[in-house]
Short mmCIF file of C-alpha atoms in Angstrom, two decimals:
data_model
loop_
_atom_site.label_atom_id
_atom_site.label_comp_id
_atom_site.label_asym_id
_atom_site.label_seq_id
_atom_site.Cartn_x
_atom_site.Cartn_y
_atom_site.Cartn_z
CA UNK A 1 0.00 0.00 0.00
CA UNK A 2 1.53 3.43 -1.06
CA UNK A 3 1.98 6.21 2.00
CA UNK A 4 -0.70 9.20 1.89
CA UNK A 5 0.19 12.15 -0.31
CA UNK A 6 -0.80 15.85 0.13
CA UNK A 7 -2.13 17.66 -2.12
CA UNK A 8 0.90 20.02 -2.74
CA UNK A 9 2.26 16.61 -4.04
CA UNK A 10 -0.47 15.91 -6.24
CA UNK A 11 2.38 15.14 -9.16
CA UNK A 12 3.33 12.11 -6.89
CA UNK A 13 -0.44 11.47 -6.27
CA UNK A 14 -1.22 10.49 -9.68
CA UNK A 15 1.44 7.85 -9.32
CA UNK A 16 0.17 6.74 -6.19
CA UNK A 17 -3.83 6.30 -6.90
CA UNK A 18 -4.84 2.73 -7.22
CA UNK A 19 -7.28 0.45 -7.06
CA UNK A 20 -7.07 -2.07 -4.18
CA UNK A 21 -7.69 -4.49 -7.03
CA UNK A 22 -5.96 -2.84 -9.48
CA UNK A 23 -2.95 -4.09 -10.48
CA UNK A 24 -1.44 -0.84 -11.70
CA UNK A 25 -0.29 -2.83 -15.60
CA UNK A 26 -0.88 -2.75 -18.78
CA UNK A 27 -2.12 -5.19 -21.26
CA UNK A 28 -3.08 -6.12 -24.18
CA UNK A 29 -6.23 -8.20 -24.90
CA UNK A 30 -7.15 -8.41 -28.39
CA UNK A 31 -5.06 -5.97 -29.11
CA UNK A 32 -6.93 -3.78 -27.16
CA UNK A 33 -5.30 -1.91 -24.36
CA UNK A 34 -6.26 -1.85 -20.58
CA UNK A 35 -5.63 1.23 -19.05
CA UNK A 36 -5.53 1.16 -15.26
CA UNK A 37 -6.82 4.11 -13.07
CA UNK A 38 -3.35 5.47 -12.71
CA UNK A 39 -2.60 5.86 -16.39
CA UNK A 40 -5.70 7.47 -17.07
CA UNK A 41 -4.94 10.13 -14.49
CA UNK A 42 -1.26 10.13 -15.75
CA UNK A 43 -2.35 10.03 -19.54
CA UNK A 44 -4.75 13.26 -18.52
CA UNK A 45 -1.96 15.37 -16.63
CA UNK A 46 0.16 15.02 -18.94
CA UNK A 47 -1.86 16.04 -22.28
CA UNK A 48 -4.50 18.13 -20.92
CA UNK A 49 -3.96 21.39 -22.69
CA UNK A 50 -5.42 23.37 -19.07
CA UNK A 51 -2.30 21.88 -17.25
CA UNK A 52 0.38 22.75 -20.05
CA UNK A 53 -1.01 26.35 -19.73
CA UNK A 54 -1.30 26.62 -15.98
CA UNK A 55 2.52 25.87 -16.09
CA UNK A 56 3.66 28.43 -18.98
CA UNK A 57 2.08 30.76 -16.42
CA UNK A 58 3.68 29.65 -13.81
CA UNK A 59 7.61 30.20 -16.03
CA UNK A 60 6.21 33.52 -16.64
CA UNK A 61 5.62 33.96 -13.00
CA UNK A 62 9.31 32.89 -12.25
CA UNK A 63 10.26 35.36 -14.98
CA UNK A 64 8.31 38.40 -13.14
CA UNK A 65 10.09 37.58 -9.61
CA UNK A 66 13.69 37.64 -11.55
CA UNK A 67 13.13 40.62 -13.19
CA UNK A 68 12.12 42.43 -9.67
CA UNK A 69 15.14 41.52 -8.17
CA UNK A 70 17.08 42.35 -11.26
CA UNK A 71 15.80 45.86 -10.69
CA UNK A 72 16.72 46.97 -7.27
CA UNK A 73 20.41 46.76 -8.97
CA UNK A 74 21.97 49.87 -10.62
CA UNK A 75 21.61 50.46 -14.43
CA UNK A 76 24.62 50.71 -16.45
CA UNK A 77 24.36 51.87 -20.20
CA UNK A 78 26.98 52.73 -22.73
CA UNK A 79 26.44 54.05 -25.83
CA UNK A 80 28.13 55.83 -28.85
CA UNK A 81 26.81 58.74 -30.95
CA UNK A 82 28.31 59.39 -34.70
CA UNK A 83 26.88 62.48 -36.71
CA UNK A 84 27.91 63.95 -39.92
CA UNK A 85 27.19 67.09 -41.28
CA UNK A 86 27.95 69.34 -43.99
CA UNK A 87 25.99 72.61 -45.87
CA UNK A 88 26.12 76.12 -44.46
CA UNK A 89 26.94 76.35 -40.60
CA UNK A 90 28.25 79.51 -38.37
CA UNK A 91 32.10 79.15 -37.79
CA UNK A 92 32.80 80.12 -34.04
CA UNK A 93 29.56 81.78 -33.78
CA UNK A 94 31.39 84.74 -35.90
CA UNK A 95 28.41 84.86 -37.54
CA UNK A 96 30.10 83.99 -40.98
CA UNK A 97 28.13 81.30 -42.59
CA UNK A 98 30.69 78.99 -44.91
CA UNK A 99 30.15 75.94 -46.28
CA UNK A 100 31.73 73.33 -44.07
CA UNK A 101 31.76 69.63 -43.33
CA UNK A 102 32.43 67.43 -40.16
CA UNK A 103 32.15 64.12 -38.32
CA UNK A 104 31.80 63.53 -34.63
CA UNK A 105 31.90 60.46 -32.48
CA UNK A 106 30.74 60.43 -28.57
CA UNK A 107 31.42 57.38 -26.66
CA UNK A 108 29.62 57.18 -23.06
CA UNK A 109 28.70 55.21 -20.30
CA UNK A 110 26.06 56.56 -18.06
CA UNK A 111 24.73 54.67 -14.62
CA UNK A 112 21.96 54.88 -12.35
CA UNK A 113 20.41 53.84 -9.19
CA UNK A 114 17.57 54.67 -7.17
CA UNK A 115 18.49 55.48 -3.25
CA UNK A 116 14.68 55.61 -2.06
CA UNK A 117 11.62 55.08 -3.81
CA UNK A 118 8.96 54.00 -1.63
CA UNK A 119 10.03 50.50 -0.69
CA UNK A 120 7.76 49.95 -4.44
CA UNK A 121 10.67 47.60 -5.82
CA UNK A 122 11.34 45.55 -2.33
CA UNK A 123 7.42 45.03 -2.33
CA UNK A 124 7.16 44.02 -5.65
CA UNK A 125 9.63 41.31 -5.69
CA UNK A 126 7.87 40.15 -2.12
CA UNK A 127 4.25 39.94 -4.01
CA UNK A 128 5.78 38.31 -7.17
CA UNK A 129 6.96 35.95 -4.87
CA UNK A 130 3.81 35.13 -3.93
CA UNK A 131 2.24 35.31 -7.51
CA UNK A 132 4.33 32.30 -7.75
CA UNK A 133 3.05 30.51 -4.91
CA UNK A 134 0.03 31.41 -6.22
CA UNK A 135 0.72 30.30 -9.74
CA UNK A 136 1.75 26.87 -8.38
CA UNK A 137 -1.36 26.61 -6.68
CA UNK A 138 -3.35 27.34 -9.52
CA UNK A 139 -1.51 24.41 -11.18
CA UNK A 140 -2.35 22.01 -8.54
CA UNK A 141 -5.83 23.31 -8.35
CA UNK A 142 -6.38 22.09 -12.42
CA UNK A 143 -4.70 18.69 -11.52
CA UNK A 144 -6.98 18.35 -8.69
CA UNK A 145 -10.04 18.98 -10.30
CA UNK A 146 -8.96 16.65 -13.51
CA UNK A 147 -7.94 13.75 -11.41
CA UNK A 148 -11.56 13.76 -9.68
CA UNK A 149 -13.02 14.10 -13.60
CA UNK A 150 -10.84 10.95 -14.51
CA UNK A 151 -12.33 9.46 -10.91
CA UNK A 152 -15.52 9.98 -11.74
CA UNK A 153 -15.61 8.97 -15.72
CA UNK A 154 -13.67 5.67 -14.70
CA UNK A 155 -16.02 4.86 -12.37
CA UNK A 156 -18.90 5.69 -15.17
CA UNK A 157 -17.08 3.60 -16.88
CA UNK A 158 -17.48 0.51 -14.47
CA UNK A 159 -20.83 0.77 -13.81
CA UNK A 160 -21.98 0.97 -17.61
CA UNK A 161 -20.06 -2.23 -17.87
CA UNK A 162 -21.77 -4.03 -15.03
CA UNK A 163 -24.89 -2.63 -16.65
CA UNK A 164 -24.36 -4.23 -19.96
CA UNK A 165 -23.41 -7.07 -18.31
CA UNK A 166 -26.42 -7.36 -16.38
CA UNK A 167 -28.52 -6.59 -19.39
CA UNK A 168 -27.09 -9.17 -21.30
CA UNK A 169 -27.68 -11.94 -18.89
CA UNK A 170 -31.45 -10.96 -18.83
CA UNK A 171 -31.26 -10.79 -22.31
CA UNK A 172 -30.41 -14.18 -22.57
CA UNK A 173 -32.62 -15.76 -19.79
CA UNK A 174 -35.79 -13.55 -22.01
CA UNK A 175 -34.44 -15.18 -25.03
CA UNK A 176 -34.74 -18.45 -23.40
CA UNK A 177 -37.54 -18.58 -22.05
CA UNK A 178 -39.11 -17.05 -25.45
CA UNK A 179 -37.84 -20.48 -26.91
CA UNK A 180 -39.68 -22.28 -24.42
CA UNK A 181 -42.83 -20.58 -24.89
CA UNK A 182 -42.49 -21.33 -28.60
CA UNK A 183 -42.22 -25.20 -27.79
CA UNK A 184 -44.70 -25.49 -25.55
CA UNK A 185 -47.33 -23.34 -27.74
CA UNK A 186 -46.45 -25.91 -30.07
CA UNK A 187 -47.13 -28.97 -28.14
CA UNK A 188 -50.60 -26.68 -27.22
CA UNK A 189 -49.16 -26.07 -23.45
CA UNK A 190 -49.57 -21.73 -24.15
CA UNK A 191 -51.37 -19.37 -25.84
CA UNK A 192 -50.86 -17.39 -28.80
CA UNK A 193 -50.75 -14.41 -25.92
CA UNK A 194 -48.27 -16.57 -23.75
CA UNK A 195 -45.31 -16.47 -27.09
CA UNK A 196 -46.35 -12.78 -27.57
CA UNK A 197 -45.53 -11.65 -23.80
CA UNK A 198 -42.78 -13.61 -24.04
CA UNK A 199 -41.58 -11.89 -27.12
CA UNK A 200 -42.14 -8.64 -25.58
CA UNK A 201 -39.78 -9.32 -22.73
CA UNK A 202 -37.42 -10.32 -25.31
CA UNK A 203 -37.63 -7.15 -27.05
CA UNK A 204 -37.31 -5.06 -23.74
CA UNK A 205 -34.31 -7.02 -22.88
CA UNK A 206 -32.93 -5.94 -26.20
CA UNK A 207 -33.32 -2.13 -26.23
CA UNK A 208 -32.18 -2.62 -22.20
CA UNK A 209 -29.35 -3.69 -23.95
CA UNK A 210 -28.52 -1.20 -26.66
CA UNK A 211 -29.23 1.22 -23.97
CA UNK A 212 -26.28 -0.29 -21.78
CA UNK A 213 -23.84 -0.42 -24.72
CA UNK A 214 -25.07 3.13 -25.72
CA UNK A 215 -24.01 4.31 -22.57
CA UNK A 216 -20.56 2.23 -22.43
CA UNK A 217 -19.34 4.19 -25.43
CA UNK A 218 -20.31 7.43 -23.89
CA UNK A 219 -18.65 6.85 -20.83
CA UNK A 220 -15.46 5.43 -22.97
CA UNK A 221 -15.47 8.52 -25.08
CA UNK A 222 -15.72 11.10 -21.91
CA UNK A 223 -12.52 9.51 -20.26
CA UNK A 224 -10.31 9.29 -23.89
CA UNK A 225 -11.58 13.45 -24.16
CA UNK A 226 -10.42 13.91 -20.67
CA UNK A 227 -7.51 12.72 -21.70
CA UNK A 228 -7.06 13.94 -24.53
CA UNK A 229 -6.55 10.91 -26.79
CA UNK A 230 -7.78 10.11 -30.01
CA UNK A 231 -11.79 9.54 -30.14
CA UNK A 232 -11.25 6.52 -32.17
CA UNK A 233 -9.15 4.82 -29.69
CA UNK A 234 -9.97 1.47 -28.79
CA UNK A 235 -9.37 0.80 -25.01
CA UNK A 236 -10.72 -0.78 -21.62
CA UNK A 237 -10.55 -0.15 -18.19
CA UNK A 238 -9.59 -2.60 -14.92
CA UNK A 239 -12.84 -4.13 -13.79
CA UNK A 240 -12.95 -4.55 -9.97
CA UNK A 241 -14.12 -7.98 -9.03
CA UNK A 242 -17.60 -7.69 -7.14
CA UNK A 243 -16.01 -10.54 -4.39
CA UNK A 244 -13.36 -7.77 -3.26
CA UNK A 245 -15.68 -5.26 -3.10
CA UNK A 246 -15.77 -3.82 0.50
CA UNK A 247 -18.44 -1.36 1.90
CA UNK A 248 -16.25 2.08 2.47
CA UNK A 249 -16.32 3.47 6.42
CA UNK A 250 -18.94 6.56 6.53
CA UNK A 251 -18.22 7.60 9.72
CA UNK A 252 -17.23 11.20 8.77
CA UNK A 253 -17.44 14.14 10.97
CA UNK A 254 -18.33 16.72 8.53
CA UNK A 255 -16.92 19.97 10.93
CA UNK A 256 -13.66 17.82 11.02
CA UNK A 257 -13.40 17.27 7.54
CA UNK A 258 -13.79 20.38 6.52
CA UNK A 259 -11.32 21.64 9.35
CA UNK A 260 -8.72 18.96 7.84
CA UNK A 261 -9.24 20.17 4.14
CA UNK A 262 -9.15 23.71 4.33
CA UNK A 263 -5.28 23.64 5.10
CA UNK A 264 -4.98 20.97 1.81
CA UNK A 265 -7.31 22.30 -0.26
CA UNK A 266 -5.79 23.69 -3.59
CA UNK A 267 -8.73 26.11 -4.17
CA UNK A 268 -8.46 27.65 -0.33
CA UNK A 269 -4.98 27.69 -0.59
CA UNK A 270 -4.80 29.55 -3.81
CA UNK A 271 -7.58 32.12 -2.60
CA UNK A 272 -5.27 32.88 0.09
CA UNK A 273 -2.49 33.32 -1.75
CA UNK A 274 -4.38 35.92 -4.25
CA UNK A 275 -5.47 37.77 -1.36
CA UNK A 276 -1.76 38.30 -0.11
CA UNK A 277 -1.10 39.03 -3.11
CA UNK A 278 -3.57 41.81 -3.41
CA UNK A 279 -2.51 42.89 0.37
CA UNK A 280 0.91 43.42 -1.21
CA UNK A 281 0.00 45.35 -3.63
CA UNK A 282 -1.27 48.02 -1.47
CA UNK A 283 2.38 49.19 -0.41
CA UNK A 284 3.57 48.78 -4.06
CA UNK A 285 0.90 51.00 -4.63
CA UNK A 286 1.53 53.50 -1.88
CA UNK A 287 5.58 53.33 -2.84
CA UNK A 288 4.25 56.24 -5.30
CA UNK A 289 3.46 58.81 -3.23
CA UNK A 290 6.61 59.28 -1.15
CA UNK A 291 9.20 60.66 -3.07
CA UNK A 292 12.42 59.71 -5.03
CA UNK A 293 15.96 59.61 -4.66
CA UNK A 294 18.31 58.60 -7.55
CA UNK A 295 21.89 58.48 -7.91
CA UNK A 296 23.28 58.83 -11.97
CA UNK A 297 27.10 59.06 -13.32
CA UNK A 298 27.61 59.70 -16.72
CA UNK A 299 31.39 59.57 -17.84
CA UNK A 300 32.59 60.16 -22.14
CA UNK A 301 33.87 62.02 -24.81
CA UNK A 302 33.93 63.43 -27.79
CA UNK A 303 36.01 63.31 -31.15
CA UNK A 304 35.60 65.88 -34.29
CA UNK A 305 36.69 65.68 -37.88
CA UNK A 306 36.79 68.91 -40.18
CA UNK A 307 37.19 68.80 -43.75
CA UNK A 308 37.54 72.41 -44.67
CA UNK A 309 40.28 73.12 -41.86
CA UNK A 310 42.94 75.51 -43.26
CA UNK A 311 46.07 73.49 -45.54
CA UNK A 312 48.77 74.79 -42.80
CA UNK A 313 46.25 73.17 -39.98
CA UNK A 314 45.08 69.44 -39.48
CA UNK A 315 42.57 67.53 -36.81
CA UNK A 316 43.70 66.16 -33.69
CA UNK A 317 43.79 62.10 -33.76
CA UNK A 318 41.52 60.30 -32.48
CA UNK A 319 42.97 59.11 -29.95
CA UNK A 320 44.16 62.41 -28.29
CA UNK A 321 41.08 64.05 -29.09
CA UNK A 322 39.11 61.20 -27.29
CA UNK A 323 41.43 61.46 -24.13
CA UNK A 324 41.39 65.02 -24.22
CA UNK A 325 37.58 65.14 -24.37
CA UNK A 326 36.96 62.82 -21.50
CA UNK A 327 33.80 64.32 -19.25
CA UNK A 328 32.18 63.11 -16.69
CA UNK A 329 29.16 63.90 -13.88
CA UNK A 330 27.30 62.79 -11.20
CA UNK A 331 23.78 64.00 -10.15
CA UNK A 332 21.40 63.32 -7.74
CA UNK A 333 17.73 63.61 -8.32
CA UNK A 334 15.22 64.09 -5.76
CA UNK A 335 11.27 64.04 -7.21
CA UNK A 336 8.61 65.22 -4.54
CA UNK A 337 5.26 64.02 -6.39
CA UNK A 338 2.62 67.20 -5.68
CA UNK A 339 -0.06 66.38 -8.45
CA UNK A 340 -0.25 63.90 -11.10
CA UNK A 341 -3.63 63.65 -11.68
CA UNK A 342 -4.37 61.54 -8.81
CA UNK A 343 -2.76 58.44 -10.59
CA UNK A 344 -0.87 57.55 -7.44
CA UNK A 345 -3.90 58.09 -5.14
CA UNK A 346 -6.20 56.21 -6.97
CA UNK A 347 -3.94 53.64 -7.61
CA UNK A 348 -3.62 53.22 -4.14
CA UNK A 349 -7.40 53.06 -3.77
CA UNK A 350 -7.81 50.60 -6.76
CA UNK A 351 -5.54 48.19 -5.23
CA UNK A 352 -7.49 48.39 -1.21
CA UNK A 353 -10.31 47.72 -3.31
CA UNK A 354 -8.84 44.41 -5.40
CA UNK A 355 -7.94 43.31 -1.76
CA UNK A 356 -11.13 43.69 -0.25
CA UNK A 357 -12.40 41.60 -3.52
CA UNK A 358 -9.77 38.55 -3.03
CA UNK A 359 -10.74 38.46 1.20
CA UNK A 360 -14.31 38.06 -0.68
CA UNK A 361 -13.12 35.36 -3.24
CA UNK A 362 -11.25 33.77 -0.36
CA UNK A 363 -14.28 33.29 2.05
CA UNK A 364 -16.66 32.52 -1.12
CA UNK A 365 -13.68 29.81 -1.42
CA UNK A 366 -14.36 28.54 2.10
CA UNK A 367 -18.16 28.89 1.87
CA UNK A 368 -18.20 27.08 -1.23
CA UNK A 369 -15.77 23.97 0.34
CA UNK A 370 -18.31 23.74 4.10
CA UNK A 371 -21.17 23.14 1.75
CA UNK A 372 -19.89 21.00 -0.41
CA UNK A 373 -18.19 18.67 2.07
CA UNK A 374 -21.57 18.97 4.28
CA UNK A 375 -22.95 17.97 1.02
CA UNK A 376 -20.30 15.49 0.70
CA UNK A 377 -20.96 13.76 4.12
CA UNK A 378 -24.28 13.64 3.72
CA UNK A 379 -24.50 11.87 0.21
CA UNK A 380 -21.61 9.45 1.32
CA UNK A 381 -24.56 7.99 4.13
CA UNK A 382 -27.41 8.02 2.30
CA UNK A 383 -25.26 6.13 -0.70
CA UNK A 384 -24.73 3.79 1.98
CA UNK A 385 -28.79 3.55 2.84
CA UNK A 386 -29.69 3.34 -0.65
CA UNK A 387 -27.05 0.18 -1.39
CA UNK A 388 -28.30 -1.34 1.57
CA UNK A 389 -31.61 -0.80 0.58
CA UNK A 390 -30.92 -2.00 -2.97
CA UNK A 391 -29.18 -4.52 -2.00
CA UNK A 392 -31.75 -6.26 0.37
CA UNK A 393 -34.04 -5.58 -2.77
CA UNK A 394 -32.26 -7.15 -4.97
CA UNK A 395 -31.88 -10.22 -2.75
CA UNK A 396 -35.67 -10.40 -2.19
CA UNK A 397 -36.36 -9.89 -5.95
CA UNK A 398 -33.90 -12.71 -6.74
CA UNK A 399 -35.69 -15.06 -4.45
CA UNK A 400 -38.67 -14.35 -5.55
CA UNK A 401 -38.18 -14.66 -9.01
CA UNK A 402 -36.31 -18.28 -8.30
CA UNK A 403 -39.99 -19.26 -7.11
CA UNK A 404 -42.05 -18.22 -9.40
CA UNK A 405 -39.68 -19.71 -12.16
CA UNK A 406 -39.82 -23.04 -10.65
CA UNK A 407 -43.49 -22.63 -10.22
CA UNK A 408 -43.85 -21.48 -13.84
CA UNK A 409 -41.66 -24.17 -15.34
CA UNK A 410 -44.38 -26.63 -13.73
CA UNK A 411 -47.58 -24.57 -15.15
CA UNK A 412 -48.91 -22.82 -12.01
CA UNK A 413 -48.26 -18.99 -12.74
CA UNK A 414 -48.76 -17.73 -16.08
CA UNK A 415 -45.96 -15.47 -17.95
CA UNK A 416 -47.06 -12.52 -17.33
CA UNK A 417 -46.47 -12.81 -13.38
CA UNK A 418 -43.35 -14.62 -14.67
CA UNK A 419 -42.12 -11.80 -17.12
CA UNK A 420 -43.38 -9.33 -14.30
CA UNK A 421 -40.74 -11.04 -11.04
CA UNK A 422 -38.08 -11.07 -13.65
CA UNK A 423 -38.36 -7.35 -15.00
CA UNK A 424 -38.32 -6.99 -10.98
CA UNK A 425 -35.23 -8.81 -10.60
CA UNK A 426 -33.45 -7.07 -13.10
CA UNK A 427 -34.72 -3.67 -12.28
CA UNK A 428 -33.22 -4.26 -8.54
CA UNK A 429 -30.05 -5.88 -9.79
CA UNK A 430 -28.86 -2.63 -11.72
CA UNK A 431 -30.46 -0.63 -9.34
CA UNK A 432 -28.07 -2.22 -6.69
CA UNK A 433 -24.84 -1.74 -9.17
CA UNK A 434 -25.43 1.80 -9.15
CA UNK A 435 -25.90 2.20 -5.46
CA UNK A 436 -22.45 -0.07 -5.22
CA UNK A 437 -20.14 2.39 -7.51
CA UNK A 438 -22.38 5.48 -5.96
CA UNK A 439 -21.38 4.51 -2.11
CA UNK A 440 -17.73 3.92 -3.66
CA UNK A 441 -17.39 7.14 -5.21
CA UNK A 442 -18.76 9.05 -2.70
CA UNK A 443 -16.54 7.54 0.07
CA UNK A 444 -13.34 8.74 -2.07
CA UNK A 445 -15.37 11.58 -2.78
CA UNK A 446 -14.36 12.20 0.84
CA UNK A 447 -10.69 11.17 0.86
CA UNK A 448 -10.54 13.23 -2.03
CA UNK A 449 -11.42 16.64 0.05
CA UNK A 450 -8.80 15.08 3.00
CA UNK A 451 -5.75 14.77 0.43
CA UNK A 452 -5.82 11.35 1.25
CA UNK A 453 -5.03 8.14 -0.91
CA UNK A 454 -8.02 7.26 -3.07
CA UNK A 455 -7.89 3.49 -3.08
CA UNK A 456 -10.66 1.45 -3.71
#
């Protein structure tokens, strides 16, 4: 038996879901594969489109946080300018105009930091931080919610089967006992109306039938969509074997459960992290009203070229010209915001009011999770009324119908009290296979919610 796994390992969960009676292989039958619970959860996480995208966001989230902490670092920039110019200019601002042409080049390196700014940067990188939490979250959340899907269409899935299965049998035993009929109308035992209710039952057997295999290949197709396999694929799923099948506990305390899954819950725990999130980005917001302190250096030069210099004079190299020219600065820049349309302000207000909308998301979160594990809870024991019910039904219906069989093979009941115990029969006997696969999902339905091992 594998160990329990949370839910922030719900990677490693997929591996570790099983059926008690599943032997976690597959294998081919007619060259027809049989997937086991685990590969159809594995099959879905790992080609469901929802997932892929979840986790792009969460590499863009990474991306954000880097760049944050990139940017509390100074900026260093270099650059080079080259102009030429020629036409008409003003030599020496003499205010003769000749015509004259010349090349420059300016090298330069310029840096930058900012001393104080409002904390904005330090508080951005802390609620990026916790975008990627959130991110994360988010991820598990769609994994969550897909694995209960692929619970819940595999277990579709079984039922359908054991409904066809069922349907078949009584299918048969109609077909049967239609051939009787027939011989013993013909020996003048029945009626004309004895074949035809006969027939009848026969021919409700039949559409129970095409009903059953109607919805098998529903059921198939919804689990190959989940995950996201070709329609056309040709595939079965691990039967459990009815002998192993063991009633589930529904002792639950639905307070406690809900106490114990609101600290594993993916949705709750990426509510939460929205709403810190959104607390953050308060003081990012209010970094914008204090003001500004920045540090800058700049440090070049410059080089010149004339082509109409005087024969007896000639341009400095380039290399003296561009030690020569060297220049440099520092500055420090204070900015005092007064009025800027109110952009910081309301900015600030925008962001109290996206917080006060997560802390509502959150608690809709929690809301939501109470009644639907109350819900939960409460399903899980009346599933277990309703197979015990069905099953003592079924039992009853079975016994009956043994009777009146022997009692009609002999020629004291006619067939329609005979056709009417064995609709009864069959009636109880799918109405108890979907109150079995009903109690079972609801009781993982349960373990689900706890971040607990879902083994049947």
């Amino acid at each position: 038996m594998k160990k329990i796994i949370p839910y922030s390992a719900l990677p490693k969960l997929t591996l570790a879901l099983s059926f008690a009676f599943i032997t976690g292989f597959v294998q081919k039958t007619n060259a027809q594969e049989i997937i086991t619970i685990q590969q159809a959860i594995e099959e879905t996480l790992h080609n469901n489109l929802q997932v892929k995208k979840s986790q792009l966001s969460e590499d863009l989230a990474t991306q954000n946080l880097k760049q944050s902490k990139f940017a509390v670092y100074p900026t260093l920039n270099g650059g080079a300018d080259q102009n030429m110019g020629w036409g008409r200019n003003n030599l020496g601002n003499t205010g003769i105009y000749e015509n004259t042409q010349n090349y420059s080049f300016s090298p330069g390196a310029s840096l930058g930091f900012d001393l104080f700014n409002g904390l904005s940067k330090i508080n951005q990188i802390k609620q990026n931080k916790i975008l990627l939490e959130a991110g994360k979250a988010n991820t598990d959340k769609i994994k969550n919610d897909l694995i209960l899907q692929v619970i819940t269409s595999y277990m579709e899935i079984l039922y359908n089967k054991d409904r066809l299965s069922a349907a078949k049998q009584q299918l048969s035993v109609a077909q049967q006992q239609q051939k009787q009929q027939q011989e013993l109308l013909d020996v003048g035992n029945k009626t004309l109306a004895d074949l035809a209710e006969s027939k009848s039952q026969t021919a409700t057997a039949q559409l129970d039938v095409t009903t059953a295999e109607n919805a098998l290949s529903i059921s198939y197709l919804t689990l190959a969509q989940l995950m996201d396999i070709p329609s056309s694929t040709r595939y079965d799923v691990q039967a459990p074997v009815l002998a192993e099948f063991n009633r589930p506990s529904v002792n639950y305390n639905a307070e406690q459960v809900y106490t114990d899954a609101i600290n594993l819950f993916p949705d709750i725990k990426l509510a939460a992290l929205q709403t810190a999130s959104a607390k953050k980005g308060i003081e990012v917001a209010k970094g914008n009203l204090y003001p500004s302190l920045s540090l800058s250096g700049s440090y070049g030069s410059f080089y010149n070229y004339n082509y109409n210099l005087p024969a007896d004079v000639q341009n400095l190299s380039f290399g003296n010209q561009i030690k020569n020219n060297v220049s440099k600065g520092v500055g420090l820049r204070l900015s005092i915001p007064i009025f800027n349309g109110l952009q910081s302000r309301i900015g600030v207000k925008k962001a109290k009011i996206n917080f006060l909308q997560t802390q509502a998301d959150e608690q809709l979160a929690k809301n939501n999770l109470n009644k639907i594990i109350y819900q939960a809870v409460a399903d899980l024991k009346a599933a277990e009324s309703t197979f015990e019910s069905t099953t003592n039904t079924f039992n009853a219906r079975k016994e009956a119908f043994s009777v009146i069989e022997q009692r009609y093979n002999v020629g004291l009941v006619n067939s329609l009290d005979y056709n009417t115990s064995l609709t009864n029969k069959n009636k109880a006997e799918i109405d108890m296979i979907r109150a079995k696969y009903d109690l079972l999902f609801k009781a993982k339905v349960i373990d689900y919610y706890l971040g607990k091992q879902i083994v049947f």
